[in-house]
Coordinates of C-alpha atoms and ligand atoms in Angstrom, one line a residue:
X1 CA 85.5 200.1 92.5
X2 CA 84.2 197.3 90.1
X3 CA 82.0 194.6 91.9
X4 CA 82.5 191.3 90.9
X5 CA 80.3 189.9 88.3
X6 CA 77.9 187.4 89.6
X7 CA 78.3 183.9 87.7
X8 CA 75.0 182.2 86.8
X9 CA 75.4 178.5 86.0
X10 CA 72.1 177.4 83.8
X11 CA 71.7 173.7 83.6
X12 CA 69.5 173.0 80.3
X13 CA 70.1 174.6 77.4
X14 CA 66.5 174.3 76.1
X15 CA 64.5 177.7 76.0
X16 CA 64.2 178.5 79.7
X17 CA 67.9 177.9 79.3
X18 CA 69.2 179.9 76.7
X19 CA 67.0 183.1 76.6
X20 CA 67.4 183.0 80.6
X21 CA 71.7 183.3 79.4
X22 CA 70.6 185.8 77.0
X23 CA 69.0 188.4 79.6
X24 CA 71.5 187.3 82.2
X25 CA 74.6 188.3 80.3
X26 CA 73.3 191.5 78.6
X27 CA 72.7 192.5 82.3
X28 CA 76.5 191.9 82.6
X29 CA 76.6 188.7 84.4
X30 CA 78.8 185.7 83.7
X31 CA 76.8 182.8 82.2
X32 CA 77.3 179.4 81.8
X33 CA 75.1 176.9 79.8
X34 CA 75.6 173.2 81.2
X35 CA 73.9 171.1 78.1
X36 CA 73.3 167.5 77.2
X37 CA 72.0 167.3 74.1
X38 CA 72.7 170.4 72.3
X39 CA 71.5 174.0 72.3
X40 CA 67.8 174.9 71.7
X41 CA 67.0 171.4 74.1
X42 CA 64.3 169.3 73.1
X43 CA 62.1 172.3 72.1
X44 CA 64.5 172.4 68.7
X45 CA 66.1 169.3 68.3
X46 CA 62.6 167.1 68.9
X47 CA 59.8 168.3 69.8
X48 CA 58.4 172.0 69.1
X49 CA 60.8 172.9 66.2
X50 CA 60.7 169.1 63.9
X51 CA 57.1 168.7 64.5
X52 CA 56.0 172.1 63.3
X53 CA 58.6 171.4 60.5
X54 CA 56.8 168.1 59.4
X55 CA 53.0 169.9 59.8
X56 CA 54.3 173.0 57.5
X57 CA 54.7 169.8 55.4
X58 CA 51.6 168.0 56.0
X59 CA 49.5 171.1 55.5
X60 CA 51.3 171.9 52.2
X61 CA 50.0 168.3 51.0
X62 CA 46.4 168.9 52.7
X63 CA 46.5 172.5 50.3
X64 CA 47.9 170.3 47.1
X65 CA 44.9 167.7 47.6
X66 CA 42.2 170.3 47.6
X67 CA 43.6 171.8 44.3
X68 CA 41.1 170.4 42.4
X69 CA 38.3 172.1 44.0
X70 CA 39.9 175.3 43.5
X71 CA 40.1 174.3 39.9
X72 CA 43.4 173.3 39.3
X73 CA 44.3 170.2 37.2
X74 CA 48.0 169.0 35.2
X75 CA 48.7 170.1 32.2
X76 CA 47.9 166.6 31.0
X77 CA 44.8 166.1 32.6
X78 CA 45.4 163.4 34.3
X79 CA 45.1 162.3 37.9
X80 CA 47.7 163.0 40.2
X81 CA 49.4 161.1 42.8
X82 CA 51.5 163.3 45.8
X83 CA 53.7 160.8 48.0
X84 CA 55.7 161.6 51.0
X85 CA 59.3 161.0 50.1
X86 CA 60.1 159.9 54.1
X87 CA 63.9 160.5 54.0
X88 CA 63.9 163.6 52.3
X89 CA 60.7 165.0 54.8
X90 CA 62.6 163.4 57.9
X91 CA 66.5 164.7 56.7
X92 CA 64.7 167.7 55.9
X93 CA 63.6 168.4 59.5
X94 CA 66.9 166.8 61.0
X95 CA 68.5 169.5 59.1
X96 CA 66.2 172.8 60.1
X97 CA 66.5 171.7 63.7
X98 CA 70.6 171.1 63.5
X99 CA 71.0 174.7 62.1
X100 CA 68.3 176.2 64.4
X101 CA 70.5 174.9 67.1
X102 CA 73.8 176.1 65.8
X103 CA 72.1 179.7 65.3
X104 CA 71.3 179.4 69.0
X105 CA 74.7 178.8 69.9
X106 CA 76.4 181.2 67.6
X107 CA 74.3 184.0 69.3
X108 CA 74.8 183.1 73.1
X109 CA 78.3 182.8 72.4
X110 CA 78.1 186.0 71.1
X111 CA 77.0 187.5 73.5
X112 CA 80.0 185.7 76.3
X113 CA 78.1 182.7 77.5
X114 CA 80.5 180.0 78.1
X115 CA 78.9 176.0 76.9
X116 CA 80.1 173.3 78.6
X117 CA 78.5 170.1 76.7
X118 CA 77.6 167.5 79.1
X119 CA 75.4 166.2 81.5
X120 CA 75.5 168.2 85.1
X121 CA 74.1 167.4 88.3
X122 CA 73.6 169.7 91.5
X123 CA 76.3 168.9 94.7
X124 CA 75.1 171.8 96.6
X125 CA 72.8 174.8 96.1
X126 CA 75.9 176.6 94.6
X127 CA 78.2 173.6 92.6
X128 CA 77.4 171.8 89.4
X129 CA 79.5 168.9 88.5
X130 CA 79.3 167.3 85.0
X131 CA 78.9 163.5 84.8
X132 CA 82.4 161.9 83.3
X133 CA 84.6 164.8 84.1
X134 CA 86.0 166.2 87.4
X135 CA 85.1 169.9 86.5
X136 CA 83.1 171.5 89.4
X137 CA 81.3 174.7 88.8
X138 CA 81.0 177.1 91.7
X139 CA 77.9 179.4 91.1
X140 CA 76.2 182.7 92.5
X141 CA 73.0 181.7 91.3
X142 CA 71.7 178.0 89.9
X143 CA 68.9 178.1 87.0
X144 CA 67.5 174.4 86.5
X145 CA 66.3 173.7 83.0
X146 CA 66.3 170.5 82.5
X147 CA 62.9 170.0 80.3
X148 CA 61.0 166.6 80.0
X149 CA 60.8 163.7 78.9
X150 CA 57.9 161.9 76.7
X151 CA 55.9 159.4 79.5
X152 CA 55.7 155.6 78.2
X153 CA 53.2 153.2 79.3
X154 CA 54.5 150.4 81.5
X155 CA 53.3 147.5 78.9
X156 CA 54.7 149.6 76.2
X157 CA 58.0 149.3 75.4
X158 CA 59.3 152.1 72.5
X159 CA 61.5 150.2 70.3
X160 CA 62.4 153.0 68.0
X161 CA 61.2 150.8 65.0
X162 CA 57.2 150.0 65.3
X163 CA 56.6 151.5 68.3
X164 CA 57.6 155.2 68.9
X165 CA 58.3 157.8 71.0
X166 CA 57.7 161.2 69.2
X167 CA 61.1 161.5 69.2
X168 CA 62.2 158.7 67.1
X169 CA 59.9 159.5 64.1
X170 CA 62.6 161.5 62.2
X171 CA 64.6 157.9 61.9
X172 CA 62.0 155.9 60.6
X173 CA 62.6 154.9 56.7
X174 CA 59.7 155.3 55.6
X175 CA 55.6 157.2 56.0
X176 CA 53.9 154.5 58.7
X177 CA 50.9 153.0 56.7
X178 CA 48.9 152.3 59.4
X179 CA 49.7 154.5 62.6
X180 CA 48.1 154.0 65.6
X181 CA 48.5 157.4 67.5
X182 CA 48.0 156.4 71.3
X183 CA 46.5 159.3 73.3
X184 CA 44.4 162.7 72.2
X185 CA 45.8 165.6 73.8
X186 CA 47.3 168.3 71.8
X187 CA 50.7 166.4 70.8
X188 CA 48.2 163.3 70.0
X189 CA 45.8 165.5 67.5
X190 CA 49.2 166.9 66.0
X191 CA 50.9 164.3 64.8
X192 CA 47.6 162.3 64.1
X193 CA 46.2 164.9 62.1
X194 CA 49.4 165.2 60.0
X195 CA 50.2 162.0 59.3
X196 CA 47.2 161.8 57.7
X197 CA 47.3 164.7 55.5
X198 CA 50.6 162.8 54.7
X199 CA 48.7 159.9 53.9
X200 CA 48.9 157.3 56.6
X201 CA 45.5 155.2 57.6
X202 CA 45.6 157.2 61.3
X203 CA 43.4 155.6 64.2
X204 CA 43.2 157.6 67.0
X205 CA 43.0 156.3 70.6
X206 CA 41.5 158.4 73.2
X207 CA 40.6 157.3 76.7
X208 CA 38.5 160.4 77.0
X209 CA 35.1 161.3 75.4
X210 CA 36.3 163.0 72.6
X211 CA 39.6 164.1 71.2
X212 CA 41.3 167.5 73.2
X213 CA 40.0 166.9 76.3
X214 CA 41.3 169.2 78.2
X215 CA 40.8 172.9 75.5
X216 CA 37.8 174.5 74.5
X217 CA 34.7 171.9 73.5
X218 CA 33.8 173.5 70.3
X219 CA 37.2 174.1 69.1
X220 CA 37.6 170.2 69.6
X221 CA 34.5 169.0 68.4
X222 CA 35.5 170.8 65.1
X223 CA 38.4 169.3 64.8
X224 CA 37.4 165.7 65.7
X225 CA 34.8 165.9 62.9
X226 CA 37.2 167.0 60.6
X227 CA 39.4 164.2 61.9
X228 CA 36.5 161.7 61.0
X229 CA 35.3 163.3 57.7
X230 CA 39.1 163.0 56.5
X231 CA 38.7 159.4 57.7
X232 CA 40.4 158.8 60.6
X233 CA 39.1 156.1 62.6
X234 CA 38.5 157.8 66.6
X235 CA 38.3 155.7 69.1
X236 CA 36.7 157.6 71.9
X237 CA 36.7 156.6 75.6
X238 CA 39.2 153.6 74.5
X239 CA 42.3 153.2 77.2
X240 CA 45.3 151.6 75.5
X241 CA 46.6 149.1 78.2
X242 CA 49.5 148.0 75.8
X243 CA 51.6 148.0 72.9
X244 CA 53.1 144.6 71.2
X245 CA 55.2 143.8 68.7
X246 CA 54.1 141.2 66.0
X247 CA 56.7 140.8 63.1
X248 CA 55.8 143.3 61.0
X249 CA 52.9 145.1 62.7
X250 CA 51.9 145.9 66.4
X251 CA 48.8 145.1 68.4
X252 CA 47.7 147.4 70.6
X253 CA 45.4 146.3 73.1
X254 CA 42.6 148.4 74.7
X255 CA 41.1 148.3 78.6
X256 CA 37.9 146.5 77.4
X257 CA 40.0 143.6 76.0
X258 CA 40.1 145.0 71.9
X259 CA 42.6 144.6 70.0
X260 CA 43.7 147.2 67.3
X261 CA 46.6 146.1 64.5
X262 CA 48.4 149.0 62.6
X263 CA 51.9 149.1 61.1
X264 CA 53.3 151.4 63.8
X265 CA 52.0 153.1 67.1
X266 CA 53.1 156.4 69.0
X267 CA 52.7 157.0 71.9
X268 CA 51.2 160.4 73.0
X269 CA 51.0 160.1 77.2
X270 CA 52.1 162.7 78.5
X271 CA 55.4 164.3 79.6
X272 CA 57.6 163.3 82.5
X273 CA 59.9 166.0 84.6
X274 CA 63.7 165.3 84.6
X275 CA 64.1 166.1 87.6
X276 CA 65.7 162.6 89.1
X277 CA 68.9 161.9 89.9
X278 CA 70.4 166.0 89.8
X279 CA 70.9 166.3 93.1
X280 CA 67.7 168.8 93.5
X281 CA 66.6 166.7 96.4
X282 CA 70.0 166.7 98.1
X283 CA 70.0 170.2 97.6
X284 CA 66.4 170.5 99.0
X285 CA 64.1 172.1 96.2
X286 CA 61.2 170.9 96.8
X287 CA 59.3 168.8 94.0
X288 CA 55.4 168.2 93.9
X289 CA 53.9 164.8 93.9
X290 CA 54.6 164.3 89.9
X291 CA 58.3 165.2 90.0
X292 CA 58.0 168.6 89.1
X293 CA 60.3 171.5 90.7
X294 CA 57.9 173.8 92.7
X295 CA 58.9 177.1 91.9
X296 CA 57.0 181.0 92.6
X297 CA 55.9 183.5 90.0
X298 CA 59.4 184.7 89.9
X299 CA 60.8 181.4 89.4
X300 CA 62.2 181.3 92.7
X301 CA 62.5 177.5 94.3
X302 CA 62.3 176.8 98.1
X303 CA 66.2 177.2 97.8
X304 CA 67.5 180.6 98.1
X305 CA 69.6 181.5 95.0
X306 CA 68.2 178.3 92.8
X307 CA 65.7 179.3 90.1
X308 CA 63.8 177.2 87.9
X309 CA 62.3 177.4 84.4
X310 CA 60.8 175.7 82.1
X311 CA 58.9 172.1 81.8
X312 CA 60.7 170.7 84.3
X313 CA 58.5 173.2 86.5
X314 CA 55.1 171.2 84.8
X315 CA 54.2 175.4 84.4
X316 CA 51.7 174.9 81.0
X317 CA 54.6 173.5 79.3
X318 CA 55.1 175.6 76.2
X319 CA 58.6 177.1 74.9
X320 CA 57.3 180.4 75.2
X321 CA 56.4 180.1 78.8
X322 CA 59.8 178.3 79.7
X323 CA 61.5 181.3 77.9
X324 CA 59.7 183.7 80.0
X325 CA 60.0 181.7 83.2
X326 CA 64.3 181.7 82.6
X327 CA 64.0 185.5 81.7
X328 CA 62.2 186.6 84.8
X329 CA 64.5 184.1 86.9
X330 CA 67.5 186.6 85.5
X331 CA 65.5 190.1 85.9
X332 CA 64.6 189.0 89.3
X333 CA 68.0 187.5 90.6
X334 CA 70.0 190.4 89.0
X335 CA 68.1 193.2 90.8
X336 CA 66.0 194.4 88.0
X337 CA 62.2 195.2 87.9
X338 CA 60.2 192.5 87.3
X339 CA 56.9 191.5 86.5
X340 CA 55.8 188.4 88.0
X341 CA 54.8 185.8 85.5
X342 CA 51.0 186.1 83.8
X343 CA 49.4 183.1 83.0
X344 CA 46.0 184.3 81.9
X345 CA 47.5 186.3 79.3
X346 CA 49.5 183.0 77.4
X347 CA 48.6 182.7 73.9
X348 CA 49.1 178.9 72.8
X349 CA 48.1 177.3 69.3
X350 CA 47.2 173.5 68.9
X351 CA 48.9 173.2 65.1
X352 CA 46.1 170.5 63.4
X353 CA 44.6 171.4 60.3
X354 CA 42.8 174.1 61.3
X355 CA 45.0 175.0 64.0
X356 CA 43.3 176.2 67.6
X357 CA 44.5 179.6 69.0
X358 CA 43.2 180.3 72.3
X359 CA 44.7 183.1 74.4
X360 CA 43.0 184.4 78.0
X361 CA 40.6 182.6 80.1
X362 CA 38.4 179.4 78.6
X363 CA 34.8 178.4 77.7
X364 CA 35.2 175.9 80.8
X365 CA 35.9 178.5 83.2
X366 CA 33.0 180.6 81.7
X367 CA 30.8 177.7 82.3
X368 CA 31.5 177.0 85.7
X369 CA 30.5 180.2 87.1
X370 CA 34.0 181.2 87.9
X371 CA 34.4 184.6 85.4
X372 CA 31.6 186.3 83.8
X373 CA 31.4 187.1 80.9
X374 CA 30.0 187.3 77.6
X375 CA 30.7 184.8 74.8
X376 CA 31.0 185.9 71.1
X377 CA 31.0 183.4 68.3
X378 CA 31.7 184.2 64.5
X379 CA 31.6 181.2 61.9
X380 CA 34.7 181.2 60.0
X381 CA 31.9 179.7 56.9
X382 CA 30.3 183.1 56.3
X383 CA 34.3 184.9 55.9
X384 CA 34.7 185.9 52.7
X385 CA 38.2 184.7 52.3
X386 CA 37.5 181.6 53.9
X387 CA 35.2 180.7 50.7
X388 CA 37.4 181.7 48.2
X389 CA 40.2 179.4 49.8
X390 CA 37.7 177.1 50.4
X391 CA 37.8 176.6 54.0
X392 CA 34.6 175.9 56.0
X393 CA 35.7 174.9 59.3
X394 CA 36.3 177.2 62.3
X395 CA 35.1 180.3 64.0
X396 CA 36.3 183.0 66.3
X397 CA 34.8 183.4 69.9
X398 CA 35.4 186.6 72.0
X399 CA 35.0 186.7 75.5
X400 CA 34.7 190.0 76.9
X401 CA 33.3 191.5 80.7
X402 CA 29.4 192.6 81.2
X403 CA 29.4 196.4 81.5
X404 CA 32.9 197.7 80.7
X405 CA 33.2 195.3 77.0
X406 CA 36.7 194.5 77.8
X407 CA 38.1 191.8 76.0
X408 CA 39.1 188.7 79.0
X409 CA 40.0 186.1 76.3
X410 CA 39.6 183.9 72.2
X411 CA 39.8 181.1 70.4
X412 CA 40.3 180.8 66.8
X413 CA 39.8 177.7 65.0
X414 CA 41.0 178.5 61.5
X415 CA 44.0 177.9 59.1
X416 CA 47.2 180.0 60.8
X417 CA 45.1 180.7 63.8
X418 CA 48.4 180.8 65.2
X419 CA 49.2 184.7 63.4
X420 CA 45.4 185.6 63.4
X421 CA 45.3 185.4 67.8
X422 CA 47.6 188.2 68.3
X423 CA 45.2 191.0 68.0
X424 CA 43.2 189.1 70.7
X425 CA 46.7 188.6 72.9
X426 CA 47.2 192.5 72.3
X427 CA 43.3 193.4 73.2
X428 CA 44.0 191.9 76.5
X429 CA 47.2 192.9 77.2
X430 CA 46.8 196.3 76.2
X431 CA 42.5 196.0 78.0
X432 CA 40.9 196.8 74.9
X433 CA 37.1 196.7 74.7
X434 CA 35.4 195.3 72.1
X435 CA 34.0 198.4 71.2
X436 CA 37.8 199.5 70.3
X437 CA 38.3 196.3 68.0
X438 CA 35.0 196.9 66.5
X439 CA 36.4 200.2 65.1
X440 CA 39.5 198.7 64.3
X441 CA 40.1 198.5 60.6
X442 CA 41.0 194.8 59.3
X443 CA 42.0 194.4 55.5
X444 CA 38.6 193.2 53.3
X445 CA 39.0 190.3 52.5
X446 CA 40.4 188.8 55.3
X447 CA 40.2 186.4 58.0
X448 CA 41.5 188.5 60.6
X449 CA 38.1 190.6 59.2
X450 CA 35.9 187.6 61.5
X451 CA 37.5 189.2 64.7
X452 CA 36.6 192.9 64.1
X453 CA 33.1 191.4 62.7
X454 CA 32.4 189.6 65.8
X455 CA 33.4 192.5 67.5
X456 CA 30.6 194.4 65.7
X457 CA 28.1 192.1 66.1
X458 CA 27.9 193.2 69.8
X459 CA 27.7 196.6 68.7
X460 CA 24.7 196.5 66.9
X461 CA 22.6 195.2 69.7
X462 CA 24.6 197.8 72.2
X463 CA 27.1 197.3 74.5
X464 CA 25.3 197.8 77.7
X465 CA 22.3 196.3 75.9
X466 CA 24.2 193.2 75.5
X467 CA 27.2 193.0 77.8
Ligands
FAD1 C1 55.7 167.2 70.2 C2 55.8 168.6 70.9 C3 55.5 169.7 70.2 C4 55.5 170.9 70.9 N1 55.2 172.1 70.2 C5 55.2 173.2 70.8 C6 54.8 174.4 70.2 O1 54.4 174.4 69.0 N2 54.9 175.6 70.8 C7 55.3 175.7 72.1 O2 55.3 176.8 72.7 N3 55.7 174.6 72.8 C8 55.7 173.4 72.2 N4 56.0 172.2 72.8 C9 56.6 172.4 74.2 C10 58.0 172.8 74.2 O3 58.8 172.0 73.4 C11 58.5 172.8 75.6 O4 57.7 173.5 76.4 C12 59.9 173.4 75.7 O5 60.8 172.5 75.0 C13 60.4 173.6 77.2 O6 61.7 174.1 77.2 P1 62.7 173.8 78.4 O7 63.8 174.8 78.2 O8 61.9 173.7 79.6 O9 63.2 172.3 78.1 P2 63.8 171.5 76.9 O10 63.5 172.2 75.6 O11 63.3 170.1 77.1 O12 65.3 171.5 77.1 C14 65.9 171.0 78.2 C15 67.4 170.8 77.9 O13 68.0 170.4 79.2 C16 69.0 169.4 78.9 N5 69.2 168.6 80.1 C17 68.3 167.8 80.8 N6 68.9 167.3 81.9 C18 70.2 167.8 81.9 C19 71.3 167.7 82.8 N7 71.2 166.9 83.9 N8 72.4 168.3 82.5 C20 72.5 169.1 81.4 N9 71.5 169.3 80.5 C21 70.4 168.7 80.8 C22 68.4 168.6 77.8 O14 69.4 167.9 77.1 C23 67.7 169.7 76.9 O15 68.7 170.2 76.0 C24 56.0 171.0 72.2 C25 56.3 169.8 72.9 C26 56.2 168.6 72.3 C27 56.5 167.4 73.0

C-alpha cells in the first residue's frame, strides 16, 4: 500500500522558502511555493544578491585606484579618471538578480514543486488563500517564509528619488554625489563603504559610539578608520530624527538640532518582520513583542504542524541561516533525523573593504566573563602577501579553550575574509585544536598562511604554558 504524500504549502519563496521545497520534495513530499515577488525573495532580487553584486563592483574600483602604488600607469602616462557608469552598474545587477531568480525556479520546478505567484495569507493552521483569487490551498504542513521588510523612520518618508530605501537604489539614474547613509550597522557600513569606493562624498550617521556597534570592537575600529582615512565624514553618537526633501537635495536633521545636506540619503534602520495581516494571529502562532514569529530550534511554532523560517523569525537574519531554518523545518516535519539548529557555529561576513568574517562566539562574550578562553591576534601588516598586494589593514584573532586548545571561535578582517573564515568554521565544527591548525600546511605566500601562523604563535610559548 502507498501512503499518501504529505502536501507542504511554503509561503515565501525567499531562502527559507525554496531550499525548505528543495529538501521537502527530494524526501518525496508534495510542495508548493506561494510567492509574491518572485523566487529567490528579497535575498536575490534586493538585498543579499544586488548588494554584493554592486560591492564586487566597488571593490574592483577600490583595486583600479590603488594601481598606481603597485606601479601601474597608461600607456600614455597620463592621469586617469574611472567613473561609475550608474545604468550600466544598476542594469547590471537588475540583470544578475533576474537570472539568479529564474535559475532558482528552473531547479525547484525541476524537482516537482508547484509556484503559485501571488500574495497568500493563513485561514486556518492548514489553508492558504491567495489575495485576488478564490484558490484555497489545503495543507499537511504550513512553512511561513515571509522575510522582512527595510524599517523607515517615522519623519522619513522614502520617496524612491532622494531619499531611499536600499531597495530602490538599483532605479536611481545616476552615482548619488553626496549620500548621506542613515544608520551604522552592517547594511549601513556596506553600502556606505561602497559608494565611496564608487566615488560618492559618503557621510555616515551613527547614533552609537562608533560605526558596527553591535560586532567585534577591533574589527570595527579598523574599519571606521579606514572609513575616515578614505574620507568619509563619521558622525558618531549622532541620531537622525528626520529626513526632508529640499528641491534638489535633502536635509537631514540630527537629535541635537544639526542639520546635514547631501544629494541623497538611505536609510539603514533596521528590518521589520512581515508578519501582519497573514492570518498568523488568527491562527494563533505566537509572535514576540517586535512582530517576529516565535519558533523552536526545529523551527516548530506554538501551532502544531506550522513551521517557520527565515527573517521573519528575527533568527540572526542571514540567508544562510533562513535556508537552514526551512531545511530543518522539512527533516523534522517529514520524520527524518535532525539536528537542531546551531547558532554558535554561524559563519557571517560584513562585506566592506576589508570585509569582517567572524564565525563562533565573540570578543564581547569573552570579555564579559561568560566563555573563557584565550584570545589570539595576528596583524594581517606583517603577511607577506598582504604587502605585495599592498594591504595593511586587518588581522586574524583565534579564540580557543584553556587546557584542551580547541578552537571556540575568529574573526578575520582582511580582503575576501569571507573564503579565508572557513578553515576557522571547519576547526570548530570538526573541534580542532590549535595545535592541529598549527600543523596544518597553508600555501606560502598566502593570507590564509596568518591563521596557521597565529596558530603557531601559541605553540611556541606551549599549549598548556599558554592556554
Ligand atoms: C542589504 C542586505 C544585504 C544582505 N546581505 C547578506 C549577505 O551578504 N549574506 C547573508 O547571508 N544575508 C544577507 N542579508 C540577509 C538576507 O537577505 C536575509 O536573511 C534573507 O533574505 C532571508 O531570507 P527569507 O527566506 O527569510 O526571506 P526573503 O528573502 O525576504 O524572502 C521572503 C519572500 O516571501 C515573500 N512574501 C512575503 N510575504 C508574502 C505573502 N504574504 N505571500 C507570499 N509571499 C510572501 C516575499 O515576496 C519574498 O519573496 C542581507 C540583507 C540585506 C537587507
Amino acid at each position: 500500500m502507498t501512503l499518501p504524500r504529505p502536501h507542504i504549502v511554503i509561503l515565501g519563496g525567499g531562502p527559507g522558502g525554496y531550499e525548505a521545497a528543495l529538501v521537502a520534495a527530494q524526501l518525496g513530499a508534495d510542495v508548493t511555493i506561494v510567492d509574491a515577488d518572485g523566487l529567490g525573495g528579497s535575498c536575490v532580487l534586493t538585498d543579499c544578491v544586488p548588494s554584493k553584486t554592486l560591492i564586487e563592483s566597488s571593490t574592483t574600483m577600490a583595486s583600479l585606484g590603488r594601481s598606481a602604488s603597485l606601479g601601474l600607469q597608461l600607456e600614455d602616462g597620463s592621469n586617469p579618471t574611472i567613473t561609475v557608469d550608474a545604468p550600466a552598474l544598476y542594469a547590471r545587477i537588475k540583470a544578475l538578480a533576474a537570472a539568479q531568480s529564474n535559475d532558482i525556479v528552473e531547479h525547484v520546478l525541476a524537482e516537482g514543486v508547484r509556484i503559485i505567484a501571488g500574495r497568500g495569507r493563513l485561514e486556518d493552521p492548514r489553508t492558504i488563500v491567495i489575495e485576488g483569487s478564490s484558490e484555497r490551498v489545503r495543507a499537511d504542513i504550513v512553512l511561513i517564509t515571509t522575510g522582512a521588510t527595510p524599517r523607515i523612520l517615522p519623519d522619513a518618508t522614502p520617496d524612491g528619488e532622494r531619499i531611499l530605501t536600499w531597495r530602490q537604489i538599483y532605479d536611481l539614474p545616476e552615482l548619488p554625489s553626496d549620500l548621506i547613509v542613515v544608520g551604522s550597522g552592517v547594511t549601513g557600513a556596506e553600502f556606505a563603504g561602497a559608494y565611496q569606493a564608487l566615488g560618492s562624498n559618503v557621510t555616515l550617521v551613527s547614533s552609537r559610539e562608533r560605526v558596527l556597534p553591535h560586532e567585534d570592537k577591533d574589527a570595527a575600529v579598523v574599519i571606521e578608520n579606514v572609513f575616515r582615512r578614505r574620507g568619509m565624514n563619521v558622525l558618531s553618537k549622532s541620531r537622525a530624527e528626520a529626513v526632508h526633501r529640499k528641491g534638489d537635495s535633502v536635509v537631514v536633521t540630527l537629535a541635537d538640532g544639526r542639520a546635514i545636506t547631501g544629494s541623497h540619503c538611505l536609510l539603514t534602520v533596521g528590518m521589520v518582520p512581515s508578519t501582519s495581516g497573514i492570518g498568523l494571529g488568527e491562527a494563533g502562532v505566537s509572535l514576540d513583542s517586535r512582530g517576529f514569529i516565535e519558533v523552536d530550534r526545529v523551527s516548530r511554532t506554538s501551532v502544531p504542524g506550522v513551521y517557520a523560517a527565515g527573517d521573519c523569525t528575527g533568527v540572526l537574519l542571514l540567508a544562510s541561516v533562513a535556508a537552514m531554518q526551512g531545511r530543518i523545518a522539512m527533516w523534522h516535519a517529514l520524520g527524518e533525523a535532525v539536528q537542531p539548529i546551531r547558532l554558535s557555529h554561524v559563519a557571517s561576513t560584513i562585506f566592506t573593504d576589508p570585509e569582517i568574517a567572524s564565525v563562533g562566539v565573540s570578543q564581547a562574550a569573552v570579555d564579559r566573563g561568560e566563555i573563557n578562553a584565550r584570545v589570539i591576534k595576528q596583524q594581517l601588516a606583517t603577511n607577506p602577501r598582504a604587502k605585495m598586494a599592498g594591504f595593511r589593514d586587518g588581522f586574524v584573532k583565534v579564540f580557543a579553550r584553556p587546557g584542551t586548545g580547541l578552537v571556540l571561535g575568529g574573526v578575520v578582517v582582511g580582503p575576501r575574509a569571507s573564503e579565508l573564515i572557513l578553515s576557522l568554521s571547519i576547526a570548530i565544527e570538526q573541534n580542532l585544536s590549535v595545535d592541529q591548525i598549527a600543523h596544518t600546511f597553508s600555501v606560502y605566500p598566502s593570507l590564509s598562511g596568518s591563521i596557521t601562523e597565529a596558530a603557531r604563535s601559541v605553540m611556541e610559548f606551549g599549549t598548556d604554558a599558554i592556554l
